[in-house]
Short mmCIF file of C-alpha atoms in Angstrom, two decimals:
data_model
loop_
_atom_site.label_atom_id
_atom_site.label_comp_id
_atom_site.label_asym_id
_atom_site.label_seq_id
_atom_site.Cartn_x
_atom_site.Cartn_y
_atom_site.Cartn_z
CA MET F 1 -195.61 168.74 -61.69
CA PRO F 2 -191.86 168.10 -61.48
CA ALA F 3 -190.12 169.75 -58.61
CA ALA F 4 -187.63 171.32 -61.00
CA ALA F 5 -190.38 173.48 -62.46
CA PHE F 6 -190.46 175.57 -59.31
CA PRO F 7 -187.09 175.69 -57.56
CA SER F 8 -188.10 176.00 -53.96
CA SER F 9 -184.95 177.66 -52.70
CA PHE F 10 -185.83 180.70 -54.79
CA CYS F 11 -188.88 181.40 -52.66
CA PHE F 12 -187.81 180.49 -49.16
CA SER F 13 -184.41 180.27 -47.46
CA SER F 14 -183.45 177.00 -45.85
CA HIS F 15 -183.29 178.66 -42.46
CA GLU F 16 -186.89 179.92 -42.63
CA LEU F 17 -188.16 176.59 -43.87
CA SER F 18 -186.50 174.63 -41.12
CA ALA F 19 -187.93 177.00 -38.56
CA SER F 20 -191.45 176.82 -39.93
CA PRO F 21 -193.51 173.65 -39.51
CA SER F 22 -195.47 172.57 -42.54
CA ASN F 23 -199.27 172.70 -42.41
CA SER F 24 -199.54 170.18 -45.25
CA GLN F 25 -199.20 166.42 -44.99
CA GLN F 26 -198.80 166.04 -48.78
CA PRO F 27 -195.33 166.21 -50.41
CA ASN F 28 -194.34 169.84 -50.78
CA THR F 29 -191.73 169.80 -53.49
CA PHE F 30 -192.32 173.47 -54.08
CA LEU F 31 -191.08 174.38 -50.64
CA ALA F 32 -188.38 171.75 -50.04
CA ALA F 33 -185.21 173.37 -48.69
CA LYS F 34 -182.09 173.72 -50.77
CA PRO F 35 -178.85 175.62 -50.20
CA LYS F 36 -179.56 179.36 -50.09
CA SER F 37 -176.54 180.03 -52.29
CA LEU F 38 -178.51 178.64 -55.25
CA PHE F 39 -181.10 181.34 -54.67
CA HIS F 40 -178.54 184.11 -54.82
CA LYS F 41 -177.10 182.70 -58.03
CA HIS F 42 -180.46 182.60 -59.79
CA PRO F 43 -180.36 184.75 -63.00
CA LEU F 44 -183.38 186.77 -61.87
CA TYR F 45 -181.86 187.69 -58.53
CA THR F 46 -178.78 189.67 -59.61
CA PRO F 47 -180.51 192.24 -61.85
CA LEU F 48 -182.84 193.33 -59.04
CA HIS F 49 -182.09 196.85 -57.82
CA SER F 50 -179.07 196.87 -55.52
CA THR F 51 -180.83 199.01 -52.91
CA LEU F 52 -183.56 196.45 -52.36
CA SER F 53 -183.26 194.40 -49.22
CA SER F 54 -182.46 190.70 -49.48
CA GLN F 55 -185.97 189.84 -48.20
CA ILE F 56 -187.71 191.98 -50.80
CA LYS F 57 -185.58 190.41 -53.51
CA GLU F 58 -186.57 186.97 -52.29
CA LYS F 59 -190.25 187.90 -52.28
CA ILE F 60 -190.08 189.36 -55.80
CA LEU F 61 -188.29 186.29 -57.08
CA CYS F 62 -190.73 183.98 -55.28
CA LEU F 63 -193.70 185.74 -56.95
CA GLU F 64 -192.07 185.74 -60.42
CA ILE F 65 -191.22 182.02 -60.22
CA MET F 66 -194.86 181.29 -59.35
CA GLY F 67 -195.86 183.23 -62.45
CA VAL F 68 -197.14 186.26 -60.55
CA ASP F 69 -196.36 189.80 -61.71
CA ALA F 70 -194.40 190.96 -58.65
CA GLY F 71 -194.69 194.67 -59.45
CA LYS F 72 -198.48 194.46 -59.78
CA ALA F 73 -198.79 192.28 -56.67
CA LEU F 74 -196.73 194.62 -54.50
CA SER F 75 -198.71 197.59 -55.83
CA GLN F 76 -202.10 196.02 -55.17
CA ASN F 77 -201.05 194.66 -51.80
CA PRO F 78 -198.51 196.91 -50.09
CA SER F 79 -198.58 194.58 -47.08
CA LEU F 80 -196.33 192.23 -49.05
CA HIS F 81 -193.47 194.61 -48.37
CA SER F 82 -193.56 193.87 -44.63
CA VAL F 83 -194.92 190.33 -44.42
CA THR F 84 -192.39 187.64 -43.58
CA LEU F 85 -191.43 184.90 -45.97
CA GLU F 86 -192.41 182.44 -43.23
CA SER F 87 -195.95 183.82 -43.34
CA ILE F 88 -196.14 183.52 -47.13
CA HIS F 89 -194.86 179.93 -46.76
CA SER F 90 -197.64 179.10 -44.28
CA VAL F 91 -200.28 180.37 -46.71
CA ILE F 92 -198.93 178.34 -49.61
CA SER F 93 -198.58 175.21 -47.46
CA PHE F 94 -202.11 175.52 -46.17
CA LEU F 95 -203.60 175.96 -49.67
CA GLN F 96 -201.67 172.94 -50.85
CA SER F 97 -203.11 170.93 -47.93
CA LYS F 98 -206.58 171.85 -49.23
CA GLY F 99 -205.86 170.43 -52.68
CA ILE F 100 -204.71 173.59 -54.47
CA HIS F 101 -201.96 172.75 -56.98
CA GLN F 102 -198.70 174.59 -57.56
CA LYS F 103 -199.77 175.44 -61.08
CA ASP F 104 -202.83 177.26 -59.70
CA PHE F 105 -200.84 179.82 -57.77
CA ALA F 106 -200.14 182.10 -60.76
CA LYS F 107 -203.86 182.64 -61.35
CA ILE F 108 -204.92 182.77 -57.72
CA PHE F 109 -202.22 185.14 -56.44
CA GLY F 110 -202.18 187.09 -59.69
CA MET F 111 -205.87 187.89 -59.36
CA CYS F 112 -205.79 188.33 -55.57
CA PRO F 113 -202.34 189.10 -54.17
CA LYS F 114 -204.09 189.96 -50.90
CA ILE F 115 -204.32 186.22 -50.22
CA LEU F 116 -200.54 186.08 -49.77
CA THR F 117 -200.75 188.15 -46.63
CA SER F 118 -203.76 186.35 -45.17
CA ASP F 119 -203.76 184.88 -41.75
CA VAL F 120 -204.35 181.14 -42.11
CA LYS F 121 -206.31 180.76 -38.89
CA ALA F 122 -208.31 184.02 -38.95
CA ASP F 123 -208.88 184.40 -42.68
CA LEU F 124 -208.44 181.19 -44.69
CA ILE F 125 -209.74 178.42 -42.38
CA PRO F 126 -213.14 180.19 -42.02
CA VAL F 127 -213.46 180.37 -45.80
CA PHE F 128 -212.90 176.66 -46.26
CA SER F 129 -215.32 176.01 -43.38
CA PHE F 130 -217.92 178.09 -45.27
CA LEU F 131 -217.30 176.15 -48.44
CA SER F 132 -217.67 172.84 -46.61
CA GLU F 133 -220.47 173.61 -44.16
CA ASP F 134 -222.59 176.25 -45.91
CA LEU F 135 -222.11 175.34 -49.56
CA LYS F 136 -221.69 171.59 -48.88
CA ILE F 137 -218.63 171.33 -51.15
CA PRO F 138 -216.69 168.08 -50.79
CA ASP F 139 -213.01 168.53 -49.86
CA GLN F 140 -211.87 167.10 -53.19
CA ASN F 141 -213.75 169.89 -55.02
CA PHE F 142 -212.14 172.82 -53.18
CA ARG F 143 -209.66 173.32 -56.00
CA ARG F 144 -212.40 173.58 -58.63
CA VAL F 145 -214.28 176.24 -56.69
CA ILE F 146 -211.22 178.31 -55.78
CA ASN F 147 -209.95 178.30 -59.38
CA LYS F 148 -213.40 179.43 -60.57
CA CYS F 149 -213.37 182.39 -58.14
CA PRO F 150 -210.05 183.09 -56.33
CA ARG F 151 -211.67 186.09 -54.68
CA LEU F 152 -213.39 183.71 -52.30
CA LEU F 153 -210.05 183.37 -50.49
CA ALA F 154 -209.80 187.17 -50.12
CA SER F 155 -213.33 187.53 -48.70
CA SER F 156 -214.42 187.43 -45.09
CA ALA F 157 -216.56 184.40 -44.38
CA LYS F 158 -218.40 186.22 -41.62
CA ASP F 159 -218.82 189.70 -43.17
CA GLN F 160 -219.11 188.84 -46.86
CA LEU F 161 -219.74 185.22 -47.86
CA LYS F 162 -222.36 184.30 -45.27
CA PRO F 163 -224.45 187.50 -45.67
CA ALA F 164 -224.33 187.16 -49.48
CA LEU F 165 -225.45 183.53 -49.34
CA PHE F 166 -228.26 184.42 -46.91
CA TYR F 167 -229.50 187.23 -49.23
CA LEU F 168 -229.32 185.06 -52.35
CA GLN F 169 -231.23 182.24 -50.66
CA ARG F 170 -233.89 184.69 -49.62
CA LEU F 171 -234.21 185.76 -53.27
CA GLY F 172 -234.81 182.15 -54.22
CA PHE F 173 -231.37 180.74 -55.09
CA LYS F 174 -231.67 177.15 -53.90
CA ASP F 175 -229.07 175.30 -55.98
CA LEU F 176 -225.90 175.40 -53.84
CA GLU F 177 -223.93 173.60 -56.51
CA ALA F 178 -224.76 176.26 -59.05
CA LEU F 179 -223.69 178.98 -56.67
CA ALA F 180 -220.44 177.17 -55.90
CA TYR F 181 -219.39 176.06 -59.35
CA GLN F 182 -221.04 178.58 -61.74
CA ASP F 183 -222.17 181.73 -59.94
CA SER F 184 -219.62 182.09 -57.15
CA ALA F 185 -218.99 185.73 -58.21
CA LEU F 186 -222.32 186.48 -56.51
CA LEU F 187 -220.95 185.31 -53.19
CA VAL F 188 -218.10 187.84 -53.29
CA SER F 189 -220.42 190.68 -54.28
CA SER F 190 -221.52 193.22 -51.65
CA VAL F 191 -225.21 192.86 -50.79
CA GLU F 192 -225.64 196.56 -50.03
CA LYS F 193 -223.40 198.02 -52.74
CA THR F 194 -223.85 195.53 -55.60
CA LEU F 195 -226.70 193.05 -55.39
CA ILE F 196 -229.49 195.28 -54.06
CA PRO F 197 -228.70 198.28 -56.34
CA LYS F 198 -228.70 196.07 -59.45
CA LEU F 199 -231.98 194.46 -58.45
CA LYS F 200 -233.48 197.93 -57.94
CA TYR F 201 -232.16 199.14 -61.29
CA LEU F 202 -233.78 196.26 -63.10
CA GLN F 203 -237.06 197.04 -61.34
CA SER F 204 -236.78 200.66 -62.48
CA LEU F 205 -236.93 199.46 -66.10
CA GLY F 206 -240.55 198.55 -65.64
CA PHE F 207 -240.52 195.17 -63.96
CA SER F 208 -242.25 194.21 -60.74
CA ARG F 209 -240.08 192.83 -57.95
CA SER F 210 -241.28 189.28 -58.55
CA GLU F 211 -240.58 189.63 -62.29
CA THR F 212 -237.10 191.01 -61.54
CA VAL F 213 -236.33 188.19 -59.14
CA GLY F 214 -237.51 185.69 -61.73
CA MET F 215 -235.14 187.23 -64.27
CA VAL F 216 -232.07 187.03 -62.01
CA LEU F 217 -232.92 183.45 -61.04
CA ARG F 218 -232.96 182.48 -64.70
CA CYS F 219 -229.88 184.61 -65.46
CA PRO F 220 -227.78 185.11 -62.30
CA ALA F 221 -225.14 186.98 -64.27
CA LEU F 222 -227.47 189.98 -64.29
CA LEU F 223 -226.32 190.71 -60.75
CA THR F 224 -222.67 190.77 -61.85
CA PHE F 225 -223.03 193.19 -64.78
CA SER F 226 -222.10 196.85 -64.35
CA ILE F 227 -225.12 199.18 -64.43
CA GLU F 228 -223.30 202.03 -66.19
CA ASN F 229 -221.20 199.93 -68.61
CA ASN F 230 -223.58 197.11 -69.39
CA LEU F 231 -227.19 197.16 -68.23
CA LYS F 232 -227.92 200.87 -68.91
CA PRO F 233 -226.43 201.20 -72.46
CA LYS F 234 -227.94 197.89 -73.58
CA PHE F 235 -231.38 198.76 -72.30
CA GLU F 236 -231.20 202.25 -73.88
CA TYR F 237 -230.37 200.63 -77.24
CA PHE F 238 -233.11 198.02 -76.73
CA SER F 239 -235.85 200.52 -75.93
CA GLY F 240 -234.62 203.36 -78.11
CA GLU F 241 -233.07 202.12 -81.33
CA MET F 242 -234.71 198.71 -81.41
CA GLN F 243 -238.00 200.01 -79.92
CA ARG F 244 -238.81 196.68 -78.34
CA LYS F 245 -241.08 196.03 -75.39
CA VAL F 246 -239.72 195.19 -71.92
CA GLU F 247 -241.81 192.02 -71.90
CA GLU F 248 -239.19 190.50 -74.22
CA LEU F 249 -236.50 191.08 -71.64
CA LYS F 250 -238.61 189.43 -68.96
CA ASP F 251 -238.69 186.29 -71.12
CA PHE F 252 -235.12 186.60 -72.28
CA PRO F 253 -232.92 188.35 -69.65
CA GLN F 254 -229.90 186.71 -71.26
CA TYR F 255 -230.02 189.66 -73.71
CA PHE F 256 -227.75 191.59 -71.30
CA GLY F 257 -225.10 188.91 -71.59
CA PHE F 258 -224.38 189.59 -75.28
CA SER F 259 -221.92 192.19 -76.49
CA LEU F 260 -223.65 195.40 -77.57
CA GLU F 261 -221.08 196.28 -80.21
CA LYS F 262 -220.11 192.81 -81.46
CA ARG F 263 -223.48 191.01 -81.37
CA ILE F 264 -226.55 193.05 -80.55
CA LYS F 265 -226.03 196.06 -82.89
CA PRO F 266 -224.74 194.07 -85.92
CA ARG F 267 -227.48 191.49 -85.65
CA TYR F 268 -230.21 194.10 -85.28
CA VAL F 269 -228.94 196.06 -88.26
CA GLU F 270 -228.99 192.91 -90.41
CA THR F 271 -232.56 192.10 -89.38
CA VAL F 272 -233.65 195.67 -90.21
CA GLN F 273 -231.97 195.48 -93.60
CA SER F 274 -233.66 192.16 -94.30
CA GLY F 275 -237.03 193.72 -93.44
CA LYS F 276 -237.77 190.93 -90.99
CA ASN F 277 -238.83 190.94 -87.36
CA VAL F 278 -236.79 188.23 -85.68
CA ALA F 279 -237.46 187.12 -82.09
CA LEU F 280 -234.82 188.30 -79.64
CA PRO F 281 -233.53 184.84 -78.63
CA LEU F 282 -233.24 183.73 -82.25
CA MET F 283 -231.50 186.93 -83.25
CA LEU F 284 -228.82 186.67 -80.57
CA LYS F 285 -228.31 183.01 -79.73
CA ALA F 286 -227.86 181.71 -83.27
CA THR F 287 -224.37 181.20 -84.66
CA ASP F 288 -223.31 183.41 -87.59
CA ASP F 289 -224.15 180.68 -90.08
CA GLU F 290 -227.47 179.91 -88.40
CA PHE F 291 -228.34 183.61 -88.33
CA LYS F 292 -227.64 184.04 -92.05
CA GLU F 293 -229.68 180.96 -92.82
CA LEU F 294 -232.49 182.26 -90.63
CA LEU F 295 -232.59 185.54 -92.60
CA ARG F 296 -232.58 183.67 -95.88
CA GLU F 297 -235.43 181.44 -94.75
CA GLU F 298 -237.41 184.49 -93.63
CA SER F 299 -236.74 186.18 -96.97
CA GLY F 300 -237.81 183.07 -98.84
#
């Protein structure tokens, strides 16, 4: 990306940059020093409230230039008010040294502004050690994993990531690549508050523990769905309105991944109107055209 796309002087003053050693060996065009006067002349700088301190203005402008909603970030992470620009600079430099691109910052910091006030040594280095040593992720793939789940950078390797991985492996998750590149949301989920309660809820629907574990291994997303907003209403419609047997869910747990209002209800209504009994996977997985053809074939 051309350096002009992110004028570095708008994020960090030349004084702070010269006083702060870079943690990255790669060219850091985003953070290269320029005269501070350019920063103060930036069109976004002047309209900022006159009572705001110069540092707060610089932080706000830095976030906005990266594509991050400054108001939302400051609200979600009040620590941004007091953190130094030098500290933010060290976080950005470190992430760049790990292969994260400038264009990724809007998504990463937008989703998790907490990362901006992380301590590189205490917080971020352990996360990358976890990715490398526990998940066996090659250095060149760090960017892919972080972009998939930025929350990894806001999670404690010791208190969150390692315990979650240990629990998931005990359940039977053996594919580390799948956990890293597809189901990384499971790694940032609390074992006690999220994973175990959802497993227990699924068991309460009439499945044995082994059946429940088999379901989540085939459809890991089950452990990421909200009980109240997803699992419960969909099961109530399945067992009540549709009057289907739970055995079908054991064979097709992906049912919970379809929209209740946009897919499950409309498709079920059409099958009822056609007078046909269509298998759950066929009813939900087929495209609109395939589904219509399926009903025509059944009617024929």
